[in-house]
Short mmCIF file of C-alpha atoms in Angstrom, two decimals:
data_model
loop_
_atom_site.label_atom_id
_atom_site.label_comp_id
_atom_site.label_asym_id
_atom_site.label_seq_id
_atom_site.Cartn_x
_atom_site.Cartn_y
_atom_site.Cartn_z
CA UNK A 360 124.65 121.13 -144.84
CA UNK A 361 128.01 123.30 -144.08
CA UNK A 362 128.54 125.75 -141.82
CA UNK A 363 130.40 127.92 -144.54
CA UNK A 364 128.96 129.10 -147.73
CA UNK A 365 130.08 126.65 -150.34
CA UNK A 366 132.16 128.36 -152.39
CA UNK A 367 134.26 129.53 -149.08
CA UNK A 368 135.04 126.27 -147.63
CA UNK A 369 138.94 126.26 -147.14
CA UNK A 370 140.86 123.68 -148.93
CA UNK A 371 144.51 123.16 -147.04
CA UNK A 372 147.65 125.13 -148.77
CA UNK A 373 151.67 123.64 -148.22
CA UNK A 374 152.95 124.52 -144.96
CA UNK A 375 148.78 125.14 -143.70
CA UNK A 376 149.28 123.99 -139.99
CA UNK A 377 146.89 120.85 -139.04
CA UNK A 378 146.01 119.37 -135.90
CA UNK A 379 145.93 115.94 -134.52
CA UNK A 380 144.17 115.81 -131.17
CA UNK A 381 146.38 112.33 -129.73
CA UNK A 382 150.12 111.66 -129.49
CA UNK A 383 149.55 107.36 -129.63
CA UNK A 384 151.75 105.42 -131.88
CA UNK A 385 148.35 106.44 -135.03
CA UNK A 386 148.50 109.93 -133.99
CA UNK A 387 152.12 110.27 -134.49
CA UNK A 388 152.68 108.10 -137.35
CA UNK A 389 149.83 110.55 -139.30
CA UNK A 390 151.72 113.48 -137.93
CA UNK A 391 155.15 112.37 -139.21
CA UNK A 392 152.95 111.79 -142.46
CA UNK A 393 151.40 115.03 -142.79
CA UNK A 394 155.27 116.70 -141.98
CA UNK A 395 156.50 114.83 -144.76
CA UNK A 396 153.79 115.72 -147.26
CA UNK A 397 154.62 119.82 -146.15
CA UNK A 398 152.05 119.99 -143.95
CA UNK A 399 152.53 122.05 -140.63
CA UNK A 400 151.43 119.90 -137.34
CA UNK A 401 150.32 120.48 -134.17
CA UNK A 402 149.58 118.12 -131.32
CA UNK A 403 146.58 118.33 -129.06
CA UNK A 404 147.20 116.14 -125.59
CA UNK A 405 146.19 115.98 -122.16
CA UNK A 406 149.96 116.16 -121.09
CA UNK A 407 151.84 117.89 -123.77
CA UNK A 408 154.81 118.75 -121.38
CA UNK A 409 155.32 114.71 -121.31
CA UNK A 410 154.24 114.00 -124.59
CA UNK A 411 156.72 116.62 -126.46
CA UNK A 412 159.70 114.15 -126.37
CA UNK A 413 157.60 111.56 -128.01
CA UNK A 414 156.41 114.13 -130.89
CA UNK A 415 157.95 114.46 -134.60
CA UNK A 416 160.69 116.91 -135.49
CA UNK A 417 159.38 119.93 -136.74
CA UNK A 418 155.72 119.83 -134.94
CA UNK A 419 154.73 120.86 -131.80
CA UNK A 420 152.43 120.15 -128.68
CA UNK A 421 150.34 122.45 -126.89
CA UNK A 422 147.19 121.75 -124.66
CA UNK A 423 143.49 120.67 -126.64
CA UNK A 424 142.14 123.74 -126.35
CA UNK A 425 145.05 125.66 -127.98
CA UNK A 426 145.46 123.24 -130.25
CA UNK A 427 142.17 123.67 -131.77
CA UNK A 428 143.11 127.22 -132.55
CA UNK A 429 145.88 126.44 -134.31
CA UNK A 430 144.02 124.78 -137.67
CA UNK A 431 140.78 124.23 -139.34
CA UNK A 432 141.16 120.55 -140.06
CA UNK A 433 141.55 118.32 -136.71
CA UNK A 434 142.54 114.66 -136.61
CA UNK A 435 140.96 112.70 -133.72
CA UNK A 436 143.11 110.68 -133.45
CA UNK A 437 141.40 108.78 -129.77
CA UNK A 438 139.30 106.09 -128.81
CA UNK A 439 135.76 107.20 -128.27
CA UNK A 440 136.10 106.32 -124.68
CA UNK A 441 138.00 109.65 -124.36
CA UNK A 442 135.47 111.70 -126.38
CA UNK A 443 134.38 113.84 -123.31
CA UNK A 444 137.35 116.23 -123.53
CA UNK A 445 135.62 117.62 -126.88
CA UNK A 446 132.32 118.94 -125.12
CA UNK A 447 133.89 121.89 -122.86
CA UNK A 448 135.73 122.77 -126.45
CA UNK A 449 132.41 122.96 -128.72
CA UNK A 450 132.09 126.85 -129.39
CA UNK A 451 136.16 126.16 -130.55
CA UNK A 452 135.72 123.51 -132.68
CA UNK A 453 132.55 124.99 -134.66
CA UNK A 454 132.87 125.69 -137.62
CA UNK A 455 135.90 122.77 -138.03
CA UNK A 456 136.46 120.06 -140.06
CA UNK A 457 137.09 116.70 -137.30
CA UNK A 458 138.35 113.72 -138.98
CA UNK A 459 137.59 110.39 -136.55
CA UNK A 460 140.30 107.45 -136.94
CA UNK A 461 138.63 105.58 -134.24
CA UNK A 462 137.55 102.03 -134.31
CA UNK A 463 136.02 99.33 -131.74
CA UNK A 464 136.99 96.32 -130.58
CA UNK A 465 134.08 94.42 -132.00
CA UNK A 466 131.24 95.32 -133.79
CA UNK A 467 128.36 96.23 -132.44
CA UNK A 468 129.81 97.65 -129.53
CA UNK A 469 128.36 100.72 -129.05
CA UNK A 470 124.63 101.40 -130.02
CA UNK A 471 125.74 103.64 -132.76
CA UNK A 472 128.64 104.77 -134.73
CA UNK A 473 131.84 106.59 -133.39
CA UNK A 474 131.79 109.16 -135.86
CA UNK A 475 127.80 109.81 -135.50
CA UNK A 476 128.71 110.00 -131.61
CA UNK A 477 131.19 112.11 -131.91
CA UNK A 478 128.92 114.74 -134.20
CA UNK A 479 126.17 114.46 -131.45
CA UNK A 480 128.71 115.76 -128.62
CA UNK A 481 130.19 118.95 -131.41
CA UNK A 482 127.23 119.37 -133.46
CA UNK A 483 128.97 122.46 -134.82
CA UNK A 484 131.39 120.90 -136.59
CA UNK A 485 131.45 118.66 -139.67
CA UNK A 486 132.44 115.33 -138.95
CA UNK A 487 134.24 113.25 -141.74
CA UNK A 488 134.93 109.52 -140.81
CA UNK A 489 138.00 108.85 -142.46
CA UNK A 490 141.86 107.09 -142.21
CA UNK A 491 140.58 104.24 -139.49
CA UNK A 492 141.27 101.73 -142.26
CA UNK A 493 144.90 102.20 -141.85
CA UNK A 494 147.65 101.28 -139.42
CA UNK A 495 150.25 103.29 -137.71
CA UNK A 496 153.00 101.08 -139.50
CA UNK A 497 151.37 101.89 -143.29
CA UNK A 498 151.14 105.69 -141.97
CA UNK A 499 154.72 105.58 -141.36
CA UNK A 500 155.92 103.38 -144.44
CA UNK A 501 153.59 104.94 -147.39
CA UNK A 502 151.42 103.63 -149.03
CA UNK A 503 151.40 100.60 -151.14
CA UNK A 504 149.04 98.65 -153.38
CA UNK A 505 147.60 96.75 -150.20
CA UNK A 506 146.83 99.63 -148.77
CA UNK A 507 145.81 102.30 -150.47
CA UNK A 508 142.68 102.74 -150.26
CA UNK A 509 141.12 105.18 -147.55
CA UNK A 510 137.01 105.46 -147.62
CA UNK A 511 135.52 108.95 -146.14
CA UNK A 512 132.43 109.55 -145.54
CA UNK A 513 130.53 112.75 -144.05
CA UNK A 514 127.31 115.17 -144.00
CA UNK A 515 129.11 117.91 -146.27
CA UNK A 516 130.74 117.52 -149.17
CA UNK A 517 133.11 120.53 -148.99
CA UNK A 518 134.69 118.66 -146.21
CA UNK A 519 134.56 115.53 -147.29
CA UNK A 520 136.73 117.07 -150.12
CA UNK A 521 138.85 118.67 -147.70
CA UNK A 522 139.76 115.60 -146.12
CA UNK A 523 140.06 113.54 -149.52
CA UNK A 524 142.30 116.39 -151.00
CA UNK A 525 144.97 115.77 -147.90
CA UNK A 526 144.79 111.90 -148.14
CA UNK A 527 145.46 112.21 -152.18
CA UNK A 528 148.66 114.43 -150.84
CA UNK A 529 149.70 111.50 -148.32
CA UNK A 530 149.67 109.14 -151.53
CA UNK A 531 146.27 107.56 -150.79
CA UNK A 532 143.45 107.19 -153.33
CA UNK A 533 140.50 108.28 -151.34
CA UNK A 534 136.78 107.19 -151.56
CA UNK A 535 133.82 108.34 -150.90
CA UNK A 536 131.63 106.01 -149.51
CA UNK A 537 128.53 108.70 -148.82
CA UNK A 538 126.90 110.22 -145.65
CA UNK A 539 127.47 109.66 -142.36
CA UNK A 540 125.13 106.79 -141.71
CA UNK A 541 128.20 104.50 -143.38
CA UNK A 542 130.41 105.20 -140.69
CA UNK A 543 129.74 102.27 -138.99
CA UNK A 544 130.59 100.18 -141.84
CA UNK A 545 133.53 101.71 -142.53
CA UNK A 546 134.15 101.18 -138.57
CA UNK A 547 133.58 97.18 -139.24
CA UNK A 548 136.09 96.73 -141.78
CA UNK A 549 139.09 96.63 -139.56
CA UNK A 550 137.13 94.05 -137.63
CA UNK A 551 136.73 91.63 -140.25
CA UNK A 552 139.19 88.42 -140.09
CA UNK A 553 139.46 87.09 -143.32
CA UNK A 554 136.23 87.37 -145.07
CA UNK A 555 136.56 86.04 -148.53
CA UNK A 556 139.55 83.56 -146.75
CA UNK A 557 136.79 81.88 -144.58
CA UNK A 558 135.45 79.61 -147.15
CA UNK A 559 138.35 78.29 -148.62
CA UNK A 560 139.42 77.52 -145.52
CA UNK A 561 136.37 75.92 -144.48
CA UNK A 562 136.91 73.46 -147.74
CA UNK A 563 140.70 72.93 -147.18
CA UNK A 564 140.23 71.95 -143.63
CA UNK A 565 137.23 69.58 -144.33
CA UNK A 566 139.48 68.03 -147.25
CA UNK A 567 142.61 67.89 -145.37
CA UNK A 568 140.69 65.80 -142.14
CA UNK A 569 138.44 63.60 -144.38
CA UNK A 570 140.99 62.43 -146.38
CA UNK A 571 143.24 62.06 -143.47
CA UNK A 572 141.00 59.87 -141.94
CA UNK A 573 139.82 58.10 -144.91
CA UNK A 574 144.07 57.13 -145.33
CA UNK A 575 144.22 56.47 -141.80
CA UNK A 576 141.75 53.82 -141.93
CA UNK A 577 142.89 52.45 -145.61
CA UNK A 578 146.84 52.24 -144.59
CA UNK A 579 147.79 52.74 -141.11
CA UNK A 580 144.18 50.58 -139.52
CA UNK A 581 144.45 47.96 -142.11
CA UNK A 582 147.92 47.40 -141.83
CA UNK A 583 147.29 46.87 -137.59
CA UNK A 584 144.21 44.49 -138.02
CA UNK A 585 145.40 42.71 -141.35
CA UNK A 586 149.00 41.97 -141.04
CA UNK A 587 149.67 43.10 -137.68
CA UNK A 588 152.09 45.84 -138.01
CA UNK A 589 152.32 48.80 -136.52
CA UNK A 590 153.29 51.51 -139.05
CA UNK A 591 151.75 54.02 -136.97
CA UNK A 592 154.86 55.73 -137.77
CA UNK A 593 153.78 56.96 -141.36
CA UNK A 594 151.42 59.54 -140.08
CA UNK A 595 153.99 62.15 -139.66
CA UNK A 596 155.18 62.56 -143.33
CA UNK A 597 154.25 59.58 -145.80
CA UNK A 598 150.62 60.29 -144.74
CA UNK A 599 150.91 63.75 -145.01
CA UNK A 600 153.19 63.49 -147.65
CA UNK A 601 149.39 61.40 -149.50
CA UNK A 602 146.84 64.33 -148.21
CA UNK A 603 148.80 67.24 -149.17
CA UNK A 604 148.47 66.80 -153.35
CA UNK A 605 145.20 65.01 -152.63
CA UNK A 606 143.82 68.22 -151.37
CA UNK A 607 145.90 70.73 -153.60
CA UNK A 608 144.74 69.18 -156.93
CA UNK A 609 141.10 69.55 -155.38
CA UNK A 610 141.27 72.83 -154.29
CA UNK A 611 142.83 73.49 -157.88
CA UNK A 612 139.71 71.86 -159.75
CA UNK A 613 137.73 74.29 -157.47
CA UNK A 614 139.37 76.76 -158.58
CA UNK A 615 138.55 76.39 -162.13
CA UNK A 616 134.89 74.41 -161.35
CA UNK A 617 132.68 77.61 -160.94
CA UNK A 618 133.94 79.61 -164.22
CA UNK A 619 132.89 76.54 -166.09
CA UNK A 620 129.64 75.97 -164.75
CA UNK A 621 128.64 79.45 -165.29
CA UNK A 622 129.80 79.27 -168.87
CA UNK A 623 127.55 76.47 -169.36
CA UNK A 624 124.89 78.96 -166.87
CA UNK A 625 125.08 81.42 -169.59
CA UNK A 626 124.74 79.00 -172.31
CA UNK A 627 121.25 77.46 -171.10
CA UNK A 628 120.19 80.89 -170.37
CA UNK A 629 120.84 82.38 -173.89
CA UNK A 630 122.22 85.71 -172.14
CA UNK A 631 124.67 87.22 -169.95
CA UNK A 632 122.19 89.78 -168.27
CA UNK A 633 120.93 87.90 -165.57
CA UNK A 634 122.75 87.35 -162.33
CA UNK A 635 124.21 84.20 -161.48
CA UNK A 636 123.17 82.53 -158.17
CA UNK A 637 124.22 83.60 -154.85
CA UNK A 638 126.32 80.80 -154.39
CA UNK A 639 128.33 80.41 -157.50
CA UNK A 640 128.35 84.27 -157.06
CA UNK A 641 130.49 83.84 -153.57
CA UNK A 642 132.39 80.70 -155.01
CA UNK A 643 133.47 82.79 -158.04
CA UNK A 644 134.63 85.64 -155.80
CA UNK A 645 136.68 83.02 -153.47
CA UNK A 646 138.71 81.65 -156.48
CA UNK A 647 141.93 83.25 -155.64
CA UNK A 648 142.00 81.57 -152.26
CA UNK A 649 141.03 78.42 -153.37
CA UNK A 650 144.13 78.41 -156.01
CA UNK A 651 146.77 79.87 -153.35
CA UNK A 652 145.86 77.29 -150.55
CA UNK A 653 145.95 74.96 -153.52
CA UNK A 654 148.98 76.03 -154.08
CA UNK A 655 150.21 76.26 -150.20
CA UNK A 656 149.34 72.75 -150.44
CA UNK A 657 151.18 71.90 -153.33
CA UNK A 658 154.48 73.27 -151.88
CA UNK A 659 153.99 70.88 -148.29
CA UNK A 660 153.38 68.10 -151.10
CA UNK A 661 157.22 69.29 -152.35
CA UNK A 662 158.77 69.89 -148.96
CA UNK A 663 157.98 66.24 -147.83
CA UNK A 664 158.87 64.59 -150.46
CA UNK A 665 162.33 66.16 -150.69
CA UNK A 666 162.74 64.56 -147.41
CA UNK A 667 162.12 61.51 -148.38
CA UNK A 668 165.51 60.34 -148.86
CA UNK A 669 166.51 61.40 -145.28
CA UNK A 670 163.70 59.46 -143.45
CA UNK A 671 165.36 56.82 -141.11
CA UNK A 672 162.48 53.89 -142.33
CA UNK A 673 163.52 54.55 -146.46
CA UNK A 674 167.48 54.69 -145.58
CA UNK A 675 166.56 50.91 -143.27
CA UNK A 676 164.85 49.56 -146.42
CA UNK A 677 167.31 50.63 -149.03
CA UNK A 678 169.94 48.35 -146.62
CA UNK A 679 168.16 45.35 -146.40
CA UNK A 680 166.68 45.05 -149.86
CA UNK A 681 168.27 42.89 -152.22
CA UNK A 682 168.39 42.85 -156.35
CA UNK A 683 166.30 40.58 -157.52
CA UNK A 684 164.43 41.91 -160.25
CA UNK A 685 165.61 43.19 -163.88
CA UNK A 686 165.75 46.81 -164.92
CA UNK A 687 162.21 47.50 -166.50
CA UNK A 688 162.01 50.33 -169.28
CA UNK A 689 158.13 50.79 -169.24
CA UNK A 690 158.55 51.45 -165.34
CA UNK A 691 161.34 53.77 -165.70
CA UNK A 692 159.42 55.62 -168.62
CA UNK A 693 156.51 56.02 -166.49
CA UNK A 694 158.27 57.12 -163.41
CA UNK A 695 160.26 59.69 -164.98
CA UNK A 696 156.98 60.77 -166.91
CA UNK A 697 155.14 61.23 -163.47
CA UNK A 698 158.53 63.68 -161.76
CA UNK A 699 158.25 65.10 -165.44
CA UNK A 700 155.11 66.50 -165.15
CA UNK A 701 154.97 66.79 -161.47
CA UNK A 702 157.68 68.95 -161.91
CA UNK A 703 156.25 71.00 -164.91
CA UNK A 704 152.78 71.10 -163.13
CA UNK A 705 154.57 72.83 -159.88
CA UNK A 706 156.31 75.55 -161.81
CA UNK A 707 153.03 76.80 -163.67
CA UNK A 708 151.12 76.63 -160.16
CA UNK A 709 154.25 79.10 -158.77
CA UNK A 710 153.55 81.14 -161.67
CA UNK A 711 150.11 81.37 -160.74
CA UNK A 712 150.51 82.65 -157.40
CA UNK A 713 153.06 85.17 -158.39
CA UNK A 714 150.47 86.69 -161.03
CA UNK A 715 148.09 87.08 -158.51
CA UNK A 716 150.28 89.43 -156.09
CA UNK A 717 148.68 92.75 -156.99
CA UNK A 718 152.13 94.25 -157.28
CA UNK A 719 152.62 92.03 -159.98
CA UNK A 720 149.06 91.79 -161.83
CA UNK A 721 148.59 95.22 -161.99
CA UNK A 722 151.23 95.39 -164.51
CA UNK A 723 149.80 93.01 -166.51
CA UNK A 724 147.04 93.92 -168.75
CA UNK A 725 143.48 92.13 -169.12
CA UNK A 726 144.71 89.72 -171.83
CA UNK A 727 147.84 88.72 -169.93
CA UNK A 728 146.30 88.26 -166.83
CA UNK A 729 143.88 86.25 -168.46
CA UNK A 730 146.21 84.42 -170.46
CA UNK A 731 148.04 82.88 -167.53
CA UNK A 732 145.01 82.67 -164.88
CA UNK A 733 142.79 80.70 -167.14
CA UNK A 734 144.70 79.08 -170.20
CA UNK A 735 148.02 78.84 -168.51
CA UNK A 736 145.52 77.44 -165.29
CA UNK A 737 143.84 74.80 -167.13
CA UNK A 738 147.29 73.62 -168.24
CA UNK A 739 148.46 73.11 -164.62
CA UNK A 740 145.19 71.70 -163.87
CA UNK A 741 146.27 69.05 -166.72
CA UNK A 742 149.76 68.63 -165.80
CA UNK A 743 149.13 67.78 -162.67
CA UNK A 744 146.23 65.53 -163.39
CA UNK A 745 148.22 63.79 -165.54
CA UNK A 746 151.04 63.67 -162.66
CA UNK A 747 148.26 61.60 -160.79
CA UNK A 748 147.19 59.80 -163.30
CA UNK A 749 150.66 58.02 -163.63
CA UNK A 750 151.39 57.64 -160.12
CA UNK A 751 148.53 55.13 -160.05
CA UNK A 752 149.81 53.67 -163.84
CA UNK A 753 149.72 49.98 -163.38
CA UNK A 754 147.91 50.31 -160.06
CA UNK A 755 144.21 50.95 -161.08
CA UNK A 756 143.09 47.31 -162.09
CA UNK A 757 144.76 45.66 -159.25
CA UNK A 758 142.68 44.10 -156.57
CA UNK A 759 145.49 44.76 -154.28
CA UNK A 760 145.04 48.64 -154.10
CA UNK A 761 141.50 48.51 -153.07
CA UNK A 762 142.04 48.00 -148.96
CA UNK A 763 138.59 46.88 -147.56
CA UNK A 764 137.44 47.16 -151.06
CA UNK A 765 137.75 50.90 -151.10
CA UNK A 766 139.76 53.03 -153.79
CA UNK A 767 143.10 54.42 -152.62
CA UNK A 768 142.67 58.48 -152.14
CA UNK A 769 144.55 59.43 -155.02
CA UNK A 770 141.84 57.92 -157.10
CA UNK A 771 138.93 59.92 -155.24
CA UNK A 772 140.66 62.97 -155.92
CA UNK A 773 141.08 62.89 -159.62
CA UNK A 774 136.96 62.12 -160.37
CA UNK A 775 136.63 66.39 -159.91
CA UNK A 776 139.73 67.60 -162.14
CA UNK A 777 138.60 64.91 -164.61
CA UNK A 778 135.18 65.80 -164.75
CA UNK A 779 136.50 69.71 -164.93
CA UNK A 780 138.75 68.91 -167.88
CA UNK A 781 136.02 67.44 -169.77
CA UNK A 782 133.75 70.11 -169.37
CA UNK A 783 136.00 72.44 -170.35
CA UNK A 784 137.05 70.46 -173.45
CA UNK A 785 133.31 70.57 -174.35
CA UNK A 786 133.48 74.76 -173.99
CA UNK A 787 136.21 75.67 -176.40
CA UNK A 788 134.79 73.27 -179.18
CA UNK A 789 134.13 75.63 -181.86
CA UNK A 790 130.65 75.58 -182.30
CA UNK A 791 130.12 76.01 -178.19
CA UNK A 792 133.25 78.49 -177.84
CA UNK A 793 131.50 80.67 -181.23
CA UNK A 794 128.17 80.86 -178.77
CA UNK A 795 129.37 81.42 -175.53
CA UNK A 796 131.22 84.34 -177.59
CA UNK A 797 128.49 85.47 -178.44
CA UNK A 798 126.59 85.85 -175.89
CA UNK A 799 129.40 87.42 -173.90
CA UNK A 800 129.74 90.02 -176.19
CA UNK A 801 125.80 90.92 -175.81
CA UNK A 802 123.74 88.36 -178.08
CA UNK A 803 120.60 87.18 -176.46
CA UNK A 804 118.33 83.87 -177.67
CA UNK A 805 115.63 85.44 -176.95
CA UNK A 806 115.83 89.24 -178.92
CA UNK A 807 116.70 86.61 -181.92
CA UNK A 808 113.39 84.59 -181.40
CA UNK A 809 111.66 87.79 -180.86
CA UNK A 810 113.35 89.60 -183.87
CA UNK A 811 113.93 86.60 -186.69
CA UNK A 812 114.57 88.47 -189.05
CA UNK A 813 116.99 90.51 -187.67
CA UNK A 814 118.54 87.04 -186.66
CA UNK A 815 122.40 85.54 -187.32
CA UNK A 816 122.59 81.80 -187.52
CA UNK A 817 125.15 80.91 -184.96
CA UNK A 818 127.15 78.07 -186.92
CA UNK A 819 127.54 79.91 -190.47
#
């Protein structure tokens, strides 16, 4: 509960002064911050005559303890190893809104929250855990729609708001995450490396050195024990150059694999209202990743083949070969066809990625972000099927291709966008797509079998 009746609790007026106890590079950035929003500052520190040189222009520096005087809201703006300067200035701060910033170096490092420690040493105050999500170079540049976000939590509510109310003046949309018992979670989230990346990368990396391997074996081995060359050479870029799409167009059939499958989820079931499983849960939640390292992958696949022509083994060929054979059409048709939609395929997975930028989907509404992620996505998914499918042309009933009797790589990879495309063909069928409709828009199997009567037969 507050110290201060509720309907007394002070919210901050322009040119209110405000304190931030620390004068590091996230102290001074949130001062500059608060100057800039019409806030008055003042600086708390151990050394102000030192630290006033290092200060804003317009704010000042004075000792902790006369800082404290000097405003009702306090930033603390110091690791929790330097806590123990608050406990000689308890009877000060009671009564006064402290805002932690601090976070650990790992989690679990301390047997219980900064901000709940911090409350234990000034249990007269009202602690708000708040702002530790940002950096001193977002402070400094605004925010942005990375980084907008700022989660509070506290014990009172009136202070809570307090705090909110300044971070909706910095330009930050504030949430409120609860009590105080959440501060450590909201301490963890500056920890975290990459959650929702660490699958994706999991897959790419396992595709990218299976496949490498497999290729290995297939060109570069065979080559050595078979015919006795050493092309060992390859590995660098016409190897790479073979792994690259192999992976992309998998990670892109990922991508698209998990909407499907809970279409068809939803479809068995009769309903939308129960949850899907845990782990096409995750995989549906990791399908941005997948489709930008697809897409990271996609652009190596361009980069090395654009330096094909420069490679010292093509231009040492192209000398010593000799014309032999006639000028086939059907070859150049299907050649051309394959840059063709290679080319078309690339430019609708760049559009992809540029949609997903938040700066650029949140300007989109639902139906055009939809429109391009998953129409627009199945298309590019086709294209650059297709684009495989006519690199191996004349190649897939040919004894020849299959090394040690196994299939080249390009071949493994298109069994998952194929099998993708054909589910997906089967879902916007009309009878299917009219159910699936239906059900997404609230139409259970089961209130129908229950209720006949009030029943709509789904194929009129």
């Amino acid at each position: 509960t507050s110290l201060l009746p509720r309907n007394h609790w002070p919210l901050l007026r322009d040119n209110e002064e405000v304190c931030v106890f620390g004068t590091g590079d996230l102290g001074r950035s949130l001062g500059l911050r608060l100057l800039q929003a019409g806030y008055g500052v003042v600086f708390g520190s151990r050394r102000p005559h030192s630290s006033s040189s290092l200060i804003p222009h317009g704010s000042q520096v004075l000792g902790h303890a006369a800082a404290a005087q000097s405003g009702h809201l306090i930033f603390i703006a110091v690791q929790r190893e330097h806590y123990d300067f608050l406990v000689p200035l308890a009877n000060q701060l009671k009564g006064k809104v402290l805002v932690d910033l601090s976070n650990n170096l790992r989690k679990n490092q301390y047997p219980e929250a900064n901000a709940e420690y911090l409350q234990s040493l000034v249990p007269g105050a009202e602690v708000v855990k708040g702002f530790n999500t940002l950096s001193a170079w977002s402070l400094q540049k605004g925010p942005s729609d990375a980084n907008r976000q700022v989660y509070i939590c506290g014990e009172s509510v009136q202070a809570k708001q307090a705090v909110m109310a300044v971070a909706t003046k910095l330009g930050f949309s504030a949430l409120d995450r609860g009590f105080l018992s959440v501060a450590r979670e909201l301490e963890d989230f500056p920890l975290q490396l990459f959650p929702q990346w660490r699958l994706p990368l999991y897959i790419a990396t396992g595709l990218s050195a299976a496949f490498f391997f497999y290729l290995l074996i297939r060109d570069i081995i065979y080559a050595y024990f078979t015919q006795g060359k050493d092309i060992s050479f390859r590995i660098m870029v016409s190897l790479a150059n073979k792994v690259c799409p192999i992976v992309s167009l998998i990670m892109l059939s990922l991508c698209y694999l998990p909407g499907v499958l809970a279409s068809f989820l939803q479809l068995y079931r009769g309903t939308k209202y129960r949850r899907f499983p845990d782990w096409l849960d995750r995989w549906m939640l990791c399908r941005k990743q997948l489709g930008l390292l697809a897409l990271g992958f996609a652009f190596l696949h361009v980069l090395y083949t654009l330096i094909i022509p420069i490679r010292y083994y093509v231009r040492f060929k192209a000398t010593e070969q000799n014309r032999t054979t006639e000028f086939d059409t059907t070859t150049a048709w299907s050649g051309d066809s394959y840059l063709s939609l290679g080319i078309l395929g690339f430019s609708l997975y760049v559009l992809l990625g540029i949609t997903s930028l938040p700066s650029v989907s949140n300007v989109l509404s639902w139906r055009e972000f939809s429109f391009i992620q998953s129409k627009l996505g199945h298309l590019t998914l086709l294209l650059c099927t297709a684009h495989t499918y006519l690199y191996g042309w004349n190649k897939f009933l040919s004894s020849s291709t299959y090394k040690w009797c196994t299939p080249p790589g390009y071949m493994l990879c298109l069994v998952l966008p194929s099998v993708v495309l054909l589910l997906k063909l089967l879902l916007i069928t009309p009878c299917v797509d009219r159910t699936i409709t239906r059900i997404r828009q609230g139409w259970e199997r089961r209130a129908d079998q229950r209720n006949p009567k009030n029943s709509q037969p789904l194929i009129p």
